[in-house]
Coordinates of C-alpha atoms in Angstrom, one line a residue:
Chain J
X1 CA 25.1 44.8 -233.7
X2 CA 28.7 45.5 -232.8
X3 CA 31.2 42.8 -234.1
X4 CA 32.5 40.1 -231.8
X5 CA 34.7 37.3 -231.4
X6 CA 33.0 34.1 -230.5
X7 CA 34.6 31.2 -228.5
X8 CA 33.0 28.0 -226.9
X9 CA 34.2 26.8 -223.4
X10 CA 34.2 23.3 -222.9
X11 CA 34.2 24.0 -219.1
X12 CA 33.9 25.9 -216.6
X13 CA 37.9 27.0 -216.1
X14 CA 37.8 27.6 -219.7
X15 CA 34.6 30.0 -219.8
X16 CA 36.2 31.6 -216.8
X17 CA 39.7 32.4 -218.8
X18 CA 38.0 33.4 -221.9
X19 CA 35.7 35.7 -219.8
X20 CA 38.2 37.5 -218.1
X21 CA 38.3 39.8 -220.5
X22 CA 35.8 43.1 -219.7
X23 CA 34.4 43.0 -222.9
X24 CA 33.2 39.2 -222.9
X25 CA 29.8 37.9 -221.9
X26 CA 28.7 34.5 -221.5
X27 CA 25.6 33.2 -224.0
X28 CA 23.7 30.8 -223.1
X29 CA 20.8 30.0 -225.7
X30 CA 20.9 33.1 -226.7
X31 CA 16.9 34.3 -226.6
X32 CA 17.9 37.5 -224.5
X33 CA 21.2 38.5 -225.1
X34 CA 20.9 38.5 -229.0
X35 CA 18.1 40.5 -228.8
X36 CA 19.3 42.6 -225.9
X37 CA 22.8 43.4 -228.8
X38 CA 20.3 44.0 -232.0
X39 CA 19.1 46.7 -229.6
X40 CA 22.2 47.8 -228.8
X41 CA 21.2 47.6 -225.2
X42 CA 24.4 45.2 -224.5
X43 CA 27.9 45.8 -226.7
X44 CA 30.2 42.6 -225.8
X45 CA 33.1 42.6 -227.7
X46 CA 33.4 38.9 -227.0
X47 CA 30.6 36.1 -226.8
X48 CA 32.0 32.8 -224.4
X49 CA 29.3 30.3 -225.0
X50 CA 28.1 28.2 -221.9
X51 CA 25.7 25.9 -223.1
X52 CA 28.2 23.1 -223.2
X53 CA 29.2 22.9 -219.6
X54 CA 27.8 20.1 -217.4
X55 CA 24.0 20.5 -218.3
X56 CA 22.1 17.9 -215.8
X57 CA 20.0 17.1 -213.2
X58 CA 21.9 15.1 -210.4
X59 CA 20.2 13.9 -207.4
X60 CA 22.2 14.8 -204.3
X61 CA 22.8 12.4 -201.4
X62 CA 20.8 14.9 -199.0
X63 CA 17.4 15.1 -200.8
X64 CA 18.5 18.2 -202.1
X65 CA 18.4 18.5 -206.5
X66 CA 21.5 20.4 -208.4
X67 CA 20.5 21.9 -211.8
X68 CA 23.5 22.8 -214.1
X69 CA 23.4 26.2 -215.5
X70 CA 23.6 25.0 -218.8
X71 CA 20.3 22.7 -218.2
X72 CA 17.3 24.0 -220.8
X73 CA 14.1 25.2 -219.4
X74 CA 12.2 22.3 -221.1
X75 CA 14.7 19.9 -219.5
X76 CA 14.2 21.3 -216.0
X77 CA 10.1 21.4 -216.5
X78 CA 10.4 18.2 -217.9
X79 CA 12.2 16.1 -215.2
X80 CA 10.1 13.8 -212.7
X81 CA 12.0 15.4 -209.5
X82 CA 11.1 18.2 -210.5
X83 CA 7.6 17.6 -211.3
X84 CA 7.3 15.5 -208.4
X85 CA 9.1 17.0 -205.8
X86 CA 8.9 21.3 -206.6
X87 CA 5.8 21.5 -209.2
X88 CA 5.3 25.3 -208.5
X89 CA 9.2 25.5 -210.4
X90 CA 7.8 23.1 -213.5
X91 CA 4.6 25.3 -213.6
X92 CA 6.4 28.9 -213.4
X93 CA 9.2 27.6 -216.1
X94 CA 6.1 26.3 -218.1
X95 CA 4.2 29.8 -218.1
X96 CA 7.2 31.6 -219.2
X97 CA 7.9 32.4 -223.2
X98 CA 6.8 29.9 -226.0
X99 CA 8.1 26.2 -226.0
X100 CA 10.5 26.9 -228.6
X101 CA 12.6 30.0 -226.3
X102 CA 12.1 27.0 -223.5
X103 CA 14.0 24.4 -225.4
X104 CA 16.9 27.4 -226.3
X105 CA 16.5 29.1 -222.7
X106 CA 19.1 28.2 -220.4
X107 CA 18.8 28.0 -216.7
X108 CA 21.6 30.6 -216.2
X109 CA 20.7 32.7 -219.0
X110 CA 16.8 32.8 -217.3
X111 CA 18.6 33.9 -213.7
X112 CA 20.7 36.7 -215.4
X113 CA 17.7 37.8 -218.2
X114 CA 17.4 41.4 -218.5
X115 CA 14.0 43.6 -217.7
X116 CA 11.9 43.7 -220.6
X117 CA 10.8 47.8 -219.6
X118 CA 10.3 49.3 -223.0
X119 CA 11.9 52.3 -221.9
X120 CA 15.2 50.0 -221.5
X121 CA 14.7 49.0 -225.2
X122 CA 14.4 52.3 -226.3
X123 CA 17.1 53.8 -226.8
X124 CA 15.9 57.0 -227.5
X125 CA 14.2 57.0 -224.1
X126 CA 15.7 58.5 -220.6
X127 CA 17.0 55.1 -218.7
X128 CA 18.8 55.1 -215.6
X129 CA 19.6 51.0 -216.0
X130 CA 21.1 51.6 -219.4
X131 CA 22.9 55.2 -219.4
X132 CA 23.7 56.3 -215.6
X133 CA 22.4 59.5 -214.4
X134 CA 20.2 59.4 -217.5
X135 CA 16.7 59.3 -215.9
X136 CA 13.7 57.3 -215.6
X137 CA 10.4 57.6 -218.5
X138 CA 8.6 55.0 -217.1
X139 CA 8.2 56.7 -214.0
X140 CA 5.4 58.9 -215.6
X141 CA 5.2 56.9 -218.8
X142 CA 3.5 53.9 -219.5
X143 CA 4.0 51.9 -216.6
X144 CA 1.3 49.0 -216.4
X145 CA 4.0 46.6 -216.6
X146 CA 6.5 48.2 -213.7
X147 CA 6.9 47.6 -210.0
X148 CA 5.0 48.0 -207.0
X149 CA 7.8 46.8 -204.7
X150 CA 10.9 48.0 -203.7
X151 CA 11.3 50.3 -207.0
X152 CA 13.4 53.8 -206.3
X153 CA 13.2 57.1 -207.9
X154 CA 16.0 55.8 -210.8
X155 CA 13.8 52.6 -211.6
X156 CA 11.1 50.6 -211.6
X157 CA 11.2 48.0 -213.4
X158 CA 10.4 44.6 -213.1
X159 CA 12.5 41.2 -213.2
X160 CA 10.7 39.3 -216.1
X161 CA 11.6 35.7 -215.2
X162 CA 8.7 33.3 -213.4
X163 CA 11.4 30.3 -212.9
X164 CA 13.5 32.8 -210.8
X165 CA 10.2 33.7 -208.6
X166 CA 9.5 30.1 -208.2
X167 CA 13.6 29.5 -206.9
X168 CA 12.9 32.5 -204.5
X169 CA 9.8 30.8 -202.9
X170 CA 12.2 26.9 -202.8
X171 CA 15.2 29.2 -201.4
X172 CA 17.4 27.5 -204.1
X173 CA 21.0 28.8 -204.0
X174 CA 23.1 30.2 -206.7
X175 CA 26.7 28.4 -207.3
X176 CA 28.9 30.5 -208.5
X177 CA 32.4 30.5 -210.2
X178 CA 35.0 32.9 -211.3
X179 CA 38.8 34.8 -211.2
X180 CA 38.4 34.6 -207.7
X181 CA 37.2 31.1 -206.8
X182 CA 34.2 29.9 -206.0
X183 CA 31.3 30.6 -204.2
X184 CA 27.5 30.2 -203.2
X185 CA 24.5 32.8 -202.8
X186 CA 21.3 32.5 -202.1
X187 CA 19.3 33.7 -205.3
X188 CA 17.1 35.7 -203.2
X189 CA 20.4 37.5 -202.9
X190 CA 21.8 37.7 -206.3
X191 CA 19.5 40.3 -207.8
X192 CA 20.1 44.0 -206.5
X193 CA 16.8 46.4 -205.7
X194 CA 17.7 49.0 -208.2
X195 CA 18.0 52.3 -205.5
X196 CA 20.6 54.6 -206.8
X197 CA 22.4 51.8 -209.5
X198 CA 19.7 50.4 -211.3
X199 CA 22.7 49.5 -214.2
X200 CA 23.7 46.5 -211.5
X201 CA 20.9 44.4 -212.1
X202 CA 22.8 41.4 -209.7
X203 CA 25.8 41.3 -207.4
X204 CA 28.3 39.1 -209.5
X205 CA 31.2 40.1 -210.0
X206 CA 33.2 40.7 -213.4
X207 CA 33.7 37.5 -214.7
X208 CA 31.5 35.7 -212.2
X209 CA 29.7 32.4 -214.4
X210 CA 26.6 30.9 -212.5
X211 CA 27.2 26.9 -212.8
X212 CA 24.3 25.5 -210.5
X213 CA 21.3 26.4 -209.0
X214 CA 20.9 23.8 -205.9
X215 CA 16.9 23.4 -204.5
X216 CA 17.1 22.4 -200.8
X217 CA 15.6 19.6 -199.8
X218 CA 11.8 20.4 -198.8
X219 CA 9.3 17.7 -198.9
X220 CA 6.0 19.8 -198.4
X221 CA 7.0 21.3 -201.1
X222 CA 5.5 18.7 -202.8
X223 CA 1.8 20.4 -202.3
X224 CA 3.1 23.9 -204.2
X225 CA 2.1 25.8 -207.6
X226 CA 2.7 28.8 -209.6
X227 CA 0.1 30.6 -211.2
X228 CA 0.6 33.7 -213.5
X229 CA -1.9 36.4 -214.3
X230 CA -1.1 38.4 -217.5
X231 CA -3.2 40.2 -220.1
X232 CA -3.0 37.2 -222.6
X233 CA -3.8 33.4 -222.0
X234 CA -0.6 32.7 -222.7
X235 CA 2.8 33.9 -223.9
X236 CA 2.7 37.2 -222.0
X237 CA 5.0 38.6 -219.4
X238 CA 3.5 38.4 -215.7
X239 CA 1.0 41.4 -214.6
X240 CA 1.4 39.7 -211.1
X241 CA 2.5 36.0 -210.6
X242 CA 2.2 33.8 -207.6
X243 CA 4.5 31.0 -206.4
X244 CA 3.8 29.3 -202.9
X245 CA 3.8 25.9 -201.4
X246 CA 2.0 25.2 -198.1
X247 CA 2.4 23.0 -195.3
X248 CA -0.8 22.5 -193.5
X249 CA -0.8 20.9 -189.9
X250 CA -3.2 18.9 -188.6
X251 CA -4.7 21.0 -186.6
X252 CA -5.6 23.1 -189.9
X253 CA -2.9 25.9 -189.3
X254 CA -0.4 26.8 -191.4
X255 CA 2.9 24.5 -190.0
X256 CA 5.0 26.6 -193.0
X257 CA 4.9 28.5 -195.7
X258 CA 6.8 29.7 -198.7
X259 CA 5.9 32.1 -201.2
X260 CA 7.3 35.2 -203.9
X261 CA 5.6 37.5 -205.9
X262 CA 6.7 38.1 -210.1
X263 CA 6.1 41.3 -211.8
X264 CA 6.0 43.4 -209.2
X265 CA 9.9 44.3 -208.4
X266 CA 13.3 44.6 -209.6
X267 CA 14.0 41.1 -208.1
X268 CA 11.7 38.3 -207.3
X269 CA 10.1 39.0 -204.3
X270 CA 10.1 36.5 -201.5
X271 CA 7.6 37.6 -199.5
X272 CA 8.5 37.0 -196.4
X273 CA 6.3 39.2 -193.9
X274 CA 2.9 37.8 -195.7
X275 CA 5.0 33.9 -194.4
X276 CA 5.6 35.6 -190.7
X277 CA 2.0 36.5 -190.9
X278 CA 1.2 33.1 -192.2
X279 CA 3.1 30.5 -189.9
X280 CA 0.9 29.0 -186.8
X281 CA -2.7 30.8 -188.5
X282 CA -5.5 29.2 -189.2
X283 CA -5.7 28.2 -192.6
X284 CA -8.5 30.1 -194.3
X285 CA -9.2 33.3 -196.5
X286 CA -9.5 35.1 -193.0
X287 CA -5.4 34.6 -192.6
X288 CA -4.4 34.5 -196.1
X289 CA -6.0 37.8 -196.7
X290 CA -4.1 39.6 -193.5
X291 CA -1.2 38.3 -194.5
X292 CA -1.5 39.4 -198.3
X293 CA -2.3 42.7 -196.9
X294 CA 0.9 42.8 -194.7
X295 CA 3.1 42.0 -197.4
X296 CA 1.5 44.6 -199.7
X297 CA 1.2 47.4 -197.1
X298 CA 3.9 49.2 -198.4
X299 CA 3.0 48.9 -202.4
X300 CA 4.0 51.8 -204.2
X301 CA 1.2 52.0 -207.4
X302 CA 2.4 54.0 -210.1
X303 CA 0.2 56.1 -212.6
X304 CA -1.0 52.7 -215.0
X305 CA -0.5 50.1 -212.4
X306 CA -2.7 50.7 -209.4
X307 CA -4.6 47.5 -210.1
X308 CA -1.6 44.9 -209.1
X309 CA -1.9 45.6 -205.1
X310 CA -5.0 44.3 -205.1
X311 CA -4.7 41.7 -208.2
X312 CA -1.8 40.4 -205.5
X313 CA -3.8 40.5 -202.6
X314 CA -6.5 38.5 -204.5
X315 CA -4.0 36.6 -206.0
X316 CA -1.8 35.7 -202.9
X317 CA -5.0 34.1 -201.4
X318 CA -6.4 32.7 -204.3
X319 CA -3.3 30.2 -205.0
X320 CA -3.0 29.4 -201.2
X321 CA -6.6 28.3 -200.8
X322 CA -6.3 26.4 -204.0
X323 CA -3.4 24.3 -202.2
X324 CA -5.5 23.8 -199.1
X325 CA -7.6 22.3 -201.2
X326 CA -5.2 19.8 -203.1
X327 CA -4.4 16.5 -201.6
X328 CA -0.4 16.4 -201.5
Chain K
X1 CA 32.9 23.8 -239.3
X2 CA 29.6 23.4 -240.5
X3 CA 25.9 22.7 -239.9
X4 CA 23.1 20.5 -241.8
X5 CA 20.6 21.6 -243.0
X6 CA 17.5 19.7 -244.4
X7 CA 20.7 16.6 -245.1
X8 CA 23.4 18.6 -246.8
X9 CA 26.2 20.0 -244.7
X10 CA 26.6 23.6 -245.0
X11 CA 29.8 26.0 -244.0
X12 CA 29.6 28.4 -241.1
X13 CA 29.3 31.9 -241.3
X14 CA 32.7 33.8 -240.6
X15 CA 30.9 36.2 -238.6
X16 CA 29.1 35.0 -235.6
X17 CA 26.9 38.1 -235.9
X18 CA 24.9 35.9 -238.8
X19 CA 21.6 34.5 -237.0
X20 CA 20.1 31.0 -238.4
X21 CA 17.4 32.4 -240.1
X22 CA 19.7 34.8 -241.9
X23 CA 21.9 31.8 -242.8
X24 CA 19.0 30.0 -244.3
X25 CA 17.1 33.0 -246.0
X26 CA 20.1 35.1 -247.2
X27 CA 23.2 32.4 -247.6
X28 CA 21.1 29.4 -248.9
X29 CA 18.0 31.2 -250.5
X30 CA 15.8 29.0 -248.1
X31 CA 13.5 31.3 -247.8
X32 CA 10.3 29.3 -246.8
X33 CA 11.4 30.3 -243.0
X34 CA 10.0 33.9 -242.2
X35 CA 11.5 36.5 -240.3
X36 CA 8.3 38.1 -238.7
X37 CA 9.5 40.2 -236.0
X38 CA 13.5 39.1 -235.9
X39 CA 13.2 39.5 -232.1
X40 CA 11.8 35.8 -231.0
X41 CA 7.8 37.1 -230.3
X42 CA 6.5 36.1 -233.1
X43 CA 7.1 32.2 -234.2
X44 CA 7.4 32.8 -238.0
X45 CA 11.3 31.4 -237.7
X46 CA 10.7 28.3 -236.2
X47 CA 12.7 25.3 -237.3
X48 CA 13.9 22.1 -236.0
X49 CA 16.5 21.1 -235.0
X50 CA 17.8 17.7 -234.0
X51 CA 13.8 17.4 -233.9
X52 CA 13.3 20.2 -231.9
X53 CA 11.6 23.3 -232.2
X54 CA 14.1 26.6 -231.6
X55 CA 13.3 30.4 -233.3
X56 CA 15.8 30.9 -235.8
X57 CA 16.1 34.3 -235.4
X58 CA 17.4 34.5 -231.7
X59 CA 19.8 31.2 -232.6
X60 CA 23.5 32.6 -233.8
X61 CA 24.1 30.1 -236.7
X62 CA 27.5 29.7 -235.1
X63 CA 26.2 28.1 -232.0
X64 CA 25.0 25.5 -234.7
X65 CA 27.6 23.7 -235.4
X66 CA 27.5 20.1 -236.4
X67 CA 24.0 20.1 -235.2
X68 CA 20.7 19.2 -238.0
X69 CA 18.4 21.7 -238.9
X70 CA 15.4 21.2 -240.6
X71 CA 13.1 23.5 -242.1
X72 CA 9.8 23.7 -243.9
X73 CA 11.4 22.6 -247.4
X74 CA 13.1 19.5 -245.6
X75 CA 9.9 18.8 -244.4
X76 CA 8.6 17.2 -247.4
X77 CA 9.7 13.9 -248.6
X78 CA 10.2 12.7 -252.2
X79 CA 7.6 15.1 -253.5
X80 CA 4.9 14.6 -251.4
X81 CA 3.8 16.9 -248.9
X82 CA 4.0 16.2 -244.9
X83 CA 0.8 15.3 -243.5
X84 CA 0.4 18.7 -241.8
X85 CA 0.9 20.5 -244.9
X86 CA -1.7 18.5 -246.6
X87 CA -3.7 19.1 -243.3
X88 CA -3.3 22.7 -243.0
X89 CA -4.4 22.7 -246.8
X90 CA -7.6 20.7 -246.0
X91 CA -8.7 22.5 -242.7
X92 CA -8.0 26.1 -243.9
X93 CA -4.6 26.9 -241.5
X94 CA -3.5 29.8 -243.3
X95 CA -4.6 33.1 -244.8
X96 CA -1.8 34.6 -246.1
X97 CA 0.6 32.0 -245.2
X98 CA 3.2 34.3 -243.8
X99 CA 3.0 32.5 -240.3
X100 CA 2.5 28.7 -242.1
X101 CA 6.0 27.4 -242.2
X102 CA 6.6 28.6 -238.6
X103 CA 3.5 27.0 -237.6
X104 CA 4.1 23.7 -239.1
X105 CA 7.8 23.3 -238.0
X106 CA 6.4 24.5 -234.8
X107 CA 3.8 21.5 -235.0
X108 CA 5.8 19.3 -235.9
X109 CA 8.2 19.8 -232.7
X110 CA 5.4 20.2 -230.6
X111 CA 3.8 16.5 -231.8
X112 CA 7.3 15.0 -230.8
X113 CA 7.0 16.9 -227.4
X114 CA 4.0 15.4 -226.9
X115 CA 5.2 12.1 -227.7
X116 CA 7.4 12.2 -225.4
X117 CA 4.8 13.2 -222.2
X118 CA 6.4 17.0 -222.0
X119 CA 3.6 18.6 -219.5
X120 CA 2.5 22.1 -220.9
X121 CA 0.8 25.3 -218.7
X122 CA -2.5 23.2 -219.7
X123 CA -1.7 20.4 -218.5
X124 CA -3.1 20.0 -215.6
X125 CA -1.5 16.2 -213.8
X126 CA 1.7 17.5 -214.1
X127 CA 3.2 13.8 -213.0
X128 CA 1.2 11.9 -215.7
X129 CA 3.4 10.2 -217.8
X130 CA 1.2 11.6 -221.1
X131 CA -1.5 13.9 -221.4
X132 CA -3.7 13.8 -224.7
X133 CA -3.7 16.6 -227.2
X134 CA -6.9 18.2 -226.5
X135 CA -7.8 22.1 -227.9
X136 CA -6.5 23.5 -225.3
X137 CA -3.3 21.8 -224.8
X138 CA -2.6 22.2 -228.6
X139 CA -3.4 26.1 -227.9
X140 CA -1.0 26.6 -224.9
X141 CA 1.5 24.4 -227.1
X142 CA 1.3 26.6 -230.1
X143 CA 1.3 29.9 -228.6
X144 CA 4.4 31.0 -229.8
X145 CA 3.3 31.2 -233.2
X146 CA 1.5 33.9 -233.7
X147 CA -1.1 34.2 -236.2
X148 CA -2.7 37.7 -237.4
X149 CA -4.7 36.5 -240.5
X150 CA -6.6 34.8 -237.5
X151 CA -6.4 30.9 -239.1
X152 CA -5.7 29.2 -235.5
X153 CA -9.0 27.3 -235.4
X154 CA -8.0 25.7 -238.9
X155 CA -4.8 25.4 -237.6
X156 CA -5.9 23.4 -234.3
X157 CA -8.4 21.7 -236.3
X158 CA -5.0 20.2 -238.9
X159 CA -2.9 19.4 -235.9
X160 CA -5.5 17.3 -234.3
X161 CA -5.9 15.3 -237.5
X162 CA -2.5 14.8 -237.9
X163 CA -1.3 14.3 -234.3
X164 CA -4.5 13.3 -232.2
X165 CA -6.4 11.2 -234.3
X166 CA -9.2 14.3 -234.7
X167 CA -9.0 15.0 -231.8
X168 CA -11.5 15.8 -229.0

């Protein structure tokens, strides 16, 4: 890799000054970034390392739970709010990479992780995301992996991370801090659809450090899960992942919904026309199926992934009958 | 500015570029730690530290500092071999041993996970405050070592021993 200069920021003002330059990038843990500059997929001339800004949990007075950027996966799996209170996020972190990329993995670095499309990684290959204007090999390549959803004629590929599905379906917000002061995002909003600029993977600006993710208070959430379906038991990217928590009335409809879809767009994909389909039905396979088929209707199959329409159909109504089923 | 490793402090790398494993293997000739794949999908790097499991390879040694590594030749104490090593001797975990000191360091994190009530993808009560080794929690928790000679059911069968009492 290209050499660097290496600095550690003791907080966030700090990062922010050290990362003003257009040549740094933060590090978290490391587990993507390093790889992603052996590749020579990413060239900072500057490394600003984050992991020692406020890295906990904290309980907020409103119900709602603020996770530092710097908080490792294992820690955020691990907590009893979190287990408690949001299982589908401790069940999607769990699923994702091996224990050992979990206890380097920061939260931030598992927002802003980079699509693992081997066609990104090779740099031999035509790729749109990593040279502009290049073109796109995965298009009529090997494409099991790629999207399904909201994918352009410049890209599709997928957003690896499960956590970040799982914060999709909670509608956890992004806080954000840089030159310009701070601000807040939903992180439904933070990742871009890759249309004509699939090189922008998010929305922050230059210089922009993501500090805490904040989960809104939501006490149905309580009854919720994630479950992944990939070509290995375990330690396998998502083919298609499922992230939903249910709120059943008693009158057995659905009183709310939330749910998201991993590994089959350029963002997670908060699937909000299968919960607009959902909210006042009848719970039952009858309703979960109509609703999977609504959000699916417009599911773009490419040449080796035709399968994943219908593996999230299935998949969509699989998970929410299993949470009809759990007691909360 | 420097780091421990296996008790003895050691300096730095100037250049950041230097990953853990490299430090270890190339600086210090500690080269019981494998670089299977140098790209984190593999396991063969793992090493502890501050008693956790982290792959070496994706760890920039500078992000290290003043923190305790240990590694499969710290693992050992006064001579005698660490139960798992004697375990994954008697229950036939390893073939050609490329993967064993991964696995082992890997093991040896994973016990003190366990320990400690971390939930896994098996688990299955994720608000239990401890969940017992079984197979297939050990499996789930070992998955990121991989293993091509094919020993995992030797290797399952050693961790048990060791950490589950034989397990069940």
């Amino acid at each position: 890799m290209i050499p660097f200069t290496y600095a550690r920021a003791r907080d966030a003002a700090e990062a922010i000054r050290l990362g003003s330059d257009a040549a740094a990038k933060y590090l978290g843990g490391g587990t993507n970034l390093v790889d992603l500059m052996r590749e020579g997929a990413e060239r900072p001339g500057a490394l600003v390392d984050v992991t020692g800004l406020p890295g906990s949990i904290e309980e907020c007075g409103d119900g709602s739970l603020r996770i530092g950027a710097a908080v490792r996966n294992t820690a955020v799996a691990e907590h009893r709010a979190v287990r408690a209170r949001y299982p589908v996020l401790a069940r999607a972190i769990l699923t994702g990479a091996s224990a050992q990329i979990r206890n380097m993995a920061t939260v931030g670095g598992n927002i802003l992780q980079r699509t693992r499309c081997t066609y990104f990684y090779d740099g031999a290959a035509r790729c749109n995301k990593r040279t502009p204007g290049a073109g796109c090999d995965a298009i009529d390549g090997f494409n099991r992996m790629h999207a399904i959803l909201g994918a352009s004629p410049h890209c599709v590929a997928t957003h690896p991370s499960d956590m970040c599905v799982a914060l999709a379906a909670l509608d956890a917000v992004v806080e954000l801090e840089g030159p310009g002061g701070r601000r807040t995002l939903p992180l439904t909003d933070l990742h871009r659809l890759p249309g004509d600029r699939p090189d922008l993977d998010t929305v922050l600006g230059s210089g922009e450090l993501i500090t805490a993710v904040i989960l809104p208070p939501l006490p149905w959430a309580r009854r919720s899960t994630y479950r992944k379906v990939r070509d290995r038991a375990s330690y396998a990217f998502a083919l298609v992942s499922v992230a939903a928590a249910l709120d059943v009335g008693e009158d057995g409809t659905v009183r709310d919904v939330r749910l998201a879809l991993g590994g089959v767009a350029h963002k997670p994909w908060r699937a909000d026309t299968a919960e607009r389909a959902l909210r006042g039905r009848p719970v039952g396979v009858e309703s979960f199926r109509i609703a999977a088929d609504a959000e699916l209707a417009d599911a773009a199959p490419l040449r080796d992934n035709a399968f994943k329409p219908e593996l999230a159909r299935r998949l969509i109504s699989a998970v929410l009958g299993d949470l009809v089923g759990d007691a909360a | 500015m420097s780091i421990n490793i296996n008790g003895k402090p050691v300096e730095l790398p100037g250049d950041p570029r230097v990953s853990l494993l490299d430090l270890l293997r190339e600086r210090l000739l500690l080269t019981g730690t494998k670089k299977g794949c140098n790209q984190g999908a593999c396991g063969a790097c793992t090493v502890l530290v501050d008693g956790e499991r982290i792959i070496s390879c994706l760890a920039l040694a500078v992000q290290y500092e003043g923190r305790s590594v240990t590694t499969i030749e710290g693992l050992a104490e006064d001579g005698a071999l660490h139960p798992l090593q004697a375990a994954f001797i008697e229950h036939d975990g390893f073939q050609c041993g490329y993967c064993t000191p991964g696995q082992i360091c890997s093991a040896v994190g994973m016990a003190a996970e366990a320990r400690r009530g971390l939930p896994s993808a098996a688990t299955v009560d994720l608000d239990a405050d401890s969940m017992p080794l079984t197979r297939d929690e050990v499996r789930e928790r070992m998955s990121g070592n991989l293993c091509r000679c094919g020993a995992h059911n030797g290797i399952v069968d050693a961790i048990l021993e060791v950490c589950a009492g034989g397990g069940r």
